[in-house]
Amino acid sequence: MAQISTKLTRLIDINVPITCPPMANTSSAVLATEVTLGGGLGFLTADYGDVQALRQSLADARGLLKIEATGNLPIGVGFLTWKLEEHHDSSRAYDMIDAALSNKVKAIWFSFGRHIHTWIQRVRQWDKLHLQDTKVFVLVSSLQEAKVASKDWGADVLVAQGIEAGGHGASYAPPTLSLVTSILKHLPENGPPVVAAGGLSNGSHVAAFLTLGASGAVLGTRFLLTPESRYTDAQRARLLTASAESTVRTLAFDQVRGTLGWPEGIDGRGTRNAIVDQFEAGLGIEELRARVKEGTSRDDPDYMIIWAGTGVGDMTEIKGAKVLVQEMHQEIVRRLKAGAALIEAEKVGN
Ligand SMILES: Cc1cc2nc3c(=O)[nH]c(=O)nc-3n(C[C@H](O)[C@H](O)[C@H](O)COP(=O)(O)O)c2cc1C
């Protein structure tokens, strides 16, 4: 299979310019490691701030990849930065970041925070002290955020997340295509790699963004439809029948489960179901919580939180994460070749 070489693949030494993002309450050690084994980069999540669970996931990943205790771990870890910022005593937040860094992970991902630069400094200080070279991914939702993250904070990779994205994101984000294009236009050529996130379903979509000048792509929703994600069969079945039109940006899910405190402008895209309908109709939150608790216990997708991006309508099968990455690799190469073949060689004599 032809190799794909982009700023991202060279920077983090991967074969396929695809990353599976940290997905709170959803990613798993086996998902992250299978994506890495497929040639991309898989991320673990610190969820909503459970350091013990994170340590366990890191140990599991190490076991799955059969890497000894002192070896580098070729996966990343992502933090919902506002959850780190909730700890007024920052040593508790540092515990979490240090758990990842002491495992010598390849990358740390920061998103949805008010003081992301201070957490980046923690990574840089650690690296200096321990002679490591951890790459920092920062999720951005506007050109302005991209400028700050790259110029002021020195982010190594910009994750340009558009409005189509599944899970949490900025309600003010432009569509992924516009966001990626404007970031590439306004940042210098030698700036950090830009990866596209939001609404992508397959290798053709990734190839389209590579031809625009992006260095890679993030697919979240697509990896929910793998046996390795923590979604239940009922949640996966709902995703398989969902269409782009059946997703909605909402805070209903956060209200119901009490995960509140997101920075201004952040909400999440999920599948419209009874939770969203009844929240919008004004049902009292306690009653709604009771219905969700009961519905979840019988695996009823109408009463479960199911995040999804707009690309969900094109996702028709459940497949192992490693094979998925390998197949997308092939599709990217096929599409890029087909694109190049559209250019006619100049005719001699013309
Ligand atoms: C279930 C789910 C959970 C997510 N959790 C996080 C998270 O914890 N941190 C984060 O930065 N992004 C999170 N995201 C967003 C992803 O980073 C990514 O931007 C998004 O999945 C891309 O859009 P797509 O789902 O249409 O591929 C999540 C997405 C999903 C689907």
XYZ file of C-alpha atoms and ligand atoms in Angstrom:
381
model
C 0.000 0.000 0.000
C 1.333 3.455 -0.950
C 2.523 5.547 1.976
C 0.875 8.850 2.740
C 3.237 11.527 3.943
C 1.879 14.708 5.530
C 3.124 17.164 8.141
C 1.121 15.183 10.705
C 2.393 11.721 9.761
C 5.972 13.002 9.840
C 5.568 14.907 13.099
C 4.119 12.042 15.086
C 5.497 9.161 13.038
C 2.304 7.434 11.926
C 1.348 5.779 8.621
C -2.238 6.898 8.229
C -3.200 10.556 8.845
C -6.178 9.603 10.987
C -6.707 10.062 14.688
C -9.424 8.731 16.915
C -10.087 11.528 19.424
C -10.368 11.251 23.175
C -14.087 10.616 23.688
C -15.216 11.040 27.276
C -17.142 8.038 28.642
C -16.701 6.339 25.287
C -13.067 5.702 24.337
C -11.256 2.676 25.705
C -7.721 1.357 25.889
C -8.560 -1.252 23.281
C -10.045 1.361 20.919
C -7.028 3.673 21.209
C -4.509 0.863 20.755
C -6.332 -0.714 17.794
C -6.352 2.645 15.989
C -2.637 2.961 16.618
C -2.045 -0.623 15.463
C -3.964 0.198 12.282
C -1.446 2.949 11.549
C -3.226 6.020 12.948
C -3.091 7.577 16.402
C -5.599 6.606 19.069
C -6.337 8.730 22.114
C -7.427 7.719 25.578
C -9.657 10.015 27.581
C -9.389 11.254 31.138
C -13.213 11.217 31.056
C -14.657 13.733 33.471
C -11.567 13.655 35.684
C -11.122 10.149 37.089
C -7.386 9.736 37.658
C -7.632 6.102 38.823
C -9.553 5.116 35.706
C -7.019 6.939 33.546
C -4.108 5.134 35.209
C -5.899 1.825 34.626
C -6.529 2.634 30.950
C -2.869 3.547 30.491
C -1.806 0.267 32.100
C -4.291 -1.631 29.924
C -2.975 0.070 26.791
C 0.590 -0.803 27.770
C -0.472 -4.425 28.247
C -2.343 -4.566 24.948
C 0.626 -3.158 23.062
C 3.060 -5.331 25.072
C 5.288 -2.389 25.896
C 7.473 -2.622 28.995
C 7.050 -0.152 31.863
C 9.766 2.252 30.713
C 8.926 2.218 26.992
C 7.193 4.988 25.049
C 3.434 4.506 24.668
C 2.328 5.270 21.085
C -1.090 6.642 21.923
C -2.340 10.003 23.158
C -4.414 11.182 26.117
C -7.044 13.903 25.964
C -8.299 16.202 28.694
C -11.491 18.176 28.930
C -9.581 21.197 30.152
C -12.467 22.804 32.040
C -12.538 19.713 34.253
C -8.843 20.227 35.069
C -9.654 23.848 35.852
C -12.328 22.859 38.348
C -9.588 21.731 40.723
C -8.704 24.833 42.649
C -5.748 22.890 43.988
C -3.924 22.392 40.690
C -1.865 19.480 42.066
C -4.927 17.255 41.539
C -5.095 18.315 37.920
C -1.336 17.842 37.552
C -1.760 14.302 38.896
C -3.861 13.531 35.875
C -1.572 15.119 33.310
C 1.469 13.564 34.978
C -0.167 10.120 34.845
C -0.151 10.469 31.067
C 3.306 12.042 30.818
C 4.967 9.502 33.096
C 3.679 6.856 30.700
C 5.575 8.612 27.898
C 2.532 8.968 25.680
C 3.023 10.362 22.225
C 0.578 13.247 22.522
C -1.645 15.211 24.872
C -4.890 16.775 23.631
C -6.475 19.796 25.299
C -9.957 21.066 24.524
C -12.730 23.205 25.972
C -10.812 25.149 28.599
C -10.366 28.724 29.692
C -6.625 28.569 30.421
C -5.289 25.950 28.054
C -1.879 27.644 27.849
C -1.147 26.905 31.522
C -1.678 23.182 30.972
C 0.520 23.264 27.876
C 3.255 24.808 30.032
C 2.976 21.865 32.406
C 3.665 19.497 29.491
C 6.625 21.553 28.298
C 8.139 21.723 31.783
C 7.760 17.983 32.236
C 9.359 17.290 28.869
C 12.313 19.541 29.661
C 12.904 17.830 32.997
C 12.462 14.284 31.687
C 13.909 14.747 28.215
C 10.626 13.799 26.510
C 9.038 15.214 23.366
C 5.277 15.091 23.856
C 3.236 16.626 21.067
C 0.394 18.913 22.104
C -2.885 18.841 20.162
C -5.261 21.775 20.761
C -8.854 21.747 19.564
C -9.888 25.049 17.961
C -13.253 26.232 16.693
C -12.405 29.528 14.987
C -9.590 31.203 13.092
C -8.903 33.429 16.094
C -8.536 30.410 18.393
C -6.212 28.794 15.858
C -4.000 31.887 15.797
C -3.759 32.033 19.586
C -3.114 28.289 19.943
C -0.371 28.258 17.339
C 1.348 31.615 17.820
C 0.900 32.309 21.539
C 0.770 28.805 22.964
C 2.957 26.905 20.507
C 0.502 24.047 19.896
C 2.102 21.264 17.844
C -1.142 20.249 16.098
C -4.360 22.195 15.544
C -7.572 20.166 15.550
C -9.974 22.321 13.523
C -13.400 21.231 14.723
C -16.393 22.360 12.685
C -20.054 22.649 13.583
C -20.816 19.186 12.125
C -18.810 17.387 14.818
C -20.320 14.764 17.073
C -19.986 15.198 20.819
C -19.033 18.524 22.319
C -17.998 21.485 20.256
C -18.541 25.179 19.774
C -21.992 26.272 18.711
C -20.265 29.213 16.992
C -17.913 27.035 14.884
C -18.188 27.367 11.108
C -18.543 24.257 8.949
C -15.366 22.151 8.964
C -14.576 22.979 5.323
C -14.698 26.750 5.933
C -12.796 26.511 9.200
C -9.952 24.410 7.812
C -9.696 26.548 4.691
C -9.502 29.824 6.564
C -6.972 28.528 9.083
C -4.745 27.255 6.286
C -5.081 30.547 4.449
C -4.132 32.718 7.415
C -1.487 30.678 9.192
C 2.066 30.508 7.815
C 3.132 27.582 5.639
C 5.510 26.430 8.356
C 2.761 26.545 10.992
C 1.570 23.453 12.878
C -0.292 20.706 11.009
C -4.027 21.323 10.807
C -6.310 18.303 11.108
C -9.968 18.415 10.142
C -12.628 17.265 12.619
C -16.374 17.173 12.206
C -18.801 15.298 9.990
C -16.286 12.957 8.338
C -17.389 9.381 7.674
C -14.790 7.695 5.492
C -11.463 7.761 3.687
C -12.840 9.798 0.782
C -13.686 12.591 3.182
C -10.185 12.455 4.628
C -8.689 12.571 1.120
C -10.803 15.644 0.319
C -9.348 17.470 3.316
C -5.808 16.399 2.438
C -6.218 17.934 -1.016
C -7.337 21.172 0.650
C -4.056 21.250 2.549
C -5.052 19.685 5.857
C -2.477 17.265 7.254
C -4.920 14.711 8.596
C -8.340 14.105 10.029
C -10.115 13.228 13.242
C -13.067 10.841 13.093
C -15.031 10.438 16.284
C -18.506 9.173 15.464
C -17.144 6.608 13.002
C -15.169 4.957 15.804
C -18.280 4.656 17.967
C -19.353 2.031 15.447
C -16.586 -0.357 16.414
C -16.787 -3.223 18.892
C -14.008 -1.464 20.837
C -15.966 1.677 21.793
C -17.871 1.730 25.071
C -21.222 2.269 23.317
C -23.819 -0.431 23.902
C -25.376 -2.495 21.108
C -28.536 -0.398 21.385
C -26.601 2.848 20.988
C -24.729 1.458 17.986
C -27.963 0.201 16.426
C -29.452 3.703 16.743
C -26.395 5.204 15.049
C -26.733 2.771 12.152
C -30.242 4.018 11.409
C -29.558 7.710 12.060
C -29.366 10.280 9.280
C -27.510 13.583 9.151
C -30.826 15.347 9.763
C -31.475 13.390 12.911
C -28.583 14.990 14.782
C -29.006 18.129 16.822
C -26.814 20.487 18.865
C -28.089 20.542 22.404
C -27.298 20.844 26.106
C -30.154 18.471 26.978
C -27.817 15.522 27.525
C -25.531 17.543 29.806
C -28.476 18.863 31.791
C -29.810 15.370 32.278
C -26.561 13.835 33.496
C -25.334 16.963 35.296
C -22.107 17.521 33.357
C -22.312 21.300 33.455
C -19.593 23.932 33.519
C -18.564 23.992 29.860
C -17.000 27.236 28.623
C -19.415 29.661 26.990
C -20.650 28.634 23.567
C -19.981 24.912 23.986
C -22.781 22.405 23.489
C -22.881 18.942 21.939
C -24.212 17.222 18.830
C -26.140 14.016 19.337
C -29.058 12.101 17.936
C -32.468 13.647 18.514
C -34.454 11.316 20.745
C -37.031 11.440 23.537
C -34.538 13.080 25.918
C -34.044 16.029 23.589
C -37.733 16.274 22.645
C -38.923 16.230 26.245
C -36.206 18.620 27.425
C -37.180 21.075 24.684
C -40.864 20.628 25.570
C -40.029 21.804 29.091
C -40.366 18.569 31.077
C -38.944 19.066 34.589
C -35.340 17.958 34.881
C -35.925 15.597 37.818
C -38.689 13.766 35.953
C -36.529 13.582 32.850
C -33.603 12.208 34.881
C -35.861 9.506 36.313
C -37.028 8.533 32.820
C -33.439 8.430 31.552
C -32.343 6.271 34.468
C -35.148 3.836 33.847
C -34.728 3.898 30.052
C -30.975 3.366 30.273
C -31.482 0.351 32.528
C -33.472 -1.341 29.764
C -31.086 -0.160 27.009
C -33.709 2.043 25.334
C -31.933 4.307 22.815
C -34.707 6.876 23.117
C -33.611 7.486 26.676
C -29.855 7.125 26.249
C -27.262 9.753 25.482
C -26.060 9.120 21.943
C -23.617 11.627 20.488
C -23.185 11.741 16.714
C -21.812 14.019 14.028
C -23.588 14.844 10.777
C -21.561 12.178 8.932
C -23.492 9.465 10.761
C -25.938 8.991 7.859
C -23.146 7.476 5.751
C -22.104 4.970 8.398
C -23.627 1.608 7.676
C -21.531 -1.013 9.392
C -19.776 -1.942 12.582
C -16.171 -2.823 12.035
C -13.030 -3.327 14.128
C -11.040 -0.133 14.616
C -7.773 -1.493 13.238
C -9.351 -2.769 10.007
C -11.308 0.460 9.715
C -8.123 2.530 9.775
C -6.434 0.200 7.271
C -9.412 0.342 4.911
C -9.572 4.111 5.168
C -5.869 4.201 4.301
C -6.630 2.330 1.083
C -9.576 4.581 0.297
C -7.516 7.740 0.861
C -4.834 6.498 -1.529
C -7.446 5.509 -4.137
C -9.128 8.898 -3.950
C -5.895 10.864 -4.082
C -4.799 8.893 -7.155
C -8.163 9.390 -8.813
C -7.884 13.120 -8.131
C -4.400 13.312 -9.623
C -5.611 11.394 -12.693
C -8.049 14.212 -13.471
C -5.147 16.367 -14.556
C -4.303 15.875 -18.178
C -0.660 15.951 -19.089
C 0.124 18.983 -21.266
C 0.223 17.958 -24.877
C 3.595 18.400 -26.570
C 3.404 21.060 -29.285
C 0.537 23.013 -27.695
C -19.006 10.342 21.916
C -18.073 11.476 21.693
C -17.342 11.973 22.773
C -16.432 13.030 22.576
N -15.685 13.454 23.635
C -14.730 14.401 23.435
C -13.836 14.757 24.490
O -13.893 14.214 25.589
N -12.906 15.707 24.234
C -12.801 16.307 23.004
O -11.934 17.160 22.816
N -13.650 15.998 22.002
C -14.585 15.057 22.185
N -15.413 14.707 21.145
C -15.305 15.406 19.846
C -14.142 14.856 19.011
O -12.944 15.436 19.469
C -14.213 15.207 17.514
O -14.004 16.571 17.354
C -15.495 14.801 16.824
O -15.857 13.487 17.162
C -15.341 14.914 15.316
O -16.596 14.845 14.701
P -17.299 13.490 14.200
O -17.802 12.844 15.432
O -18.360 13.977 13.285
O -16.242 12.666 13.530
C -16.299 13.640 21.307
C -17.046 13.125 20.236
C -17.905 12.060 20.406
C -18.656 11.524 19.221
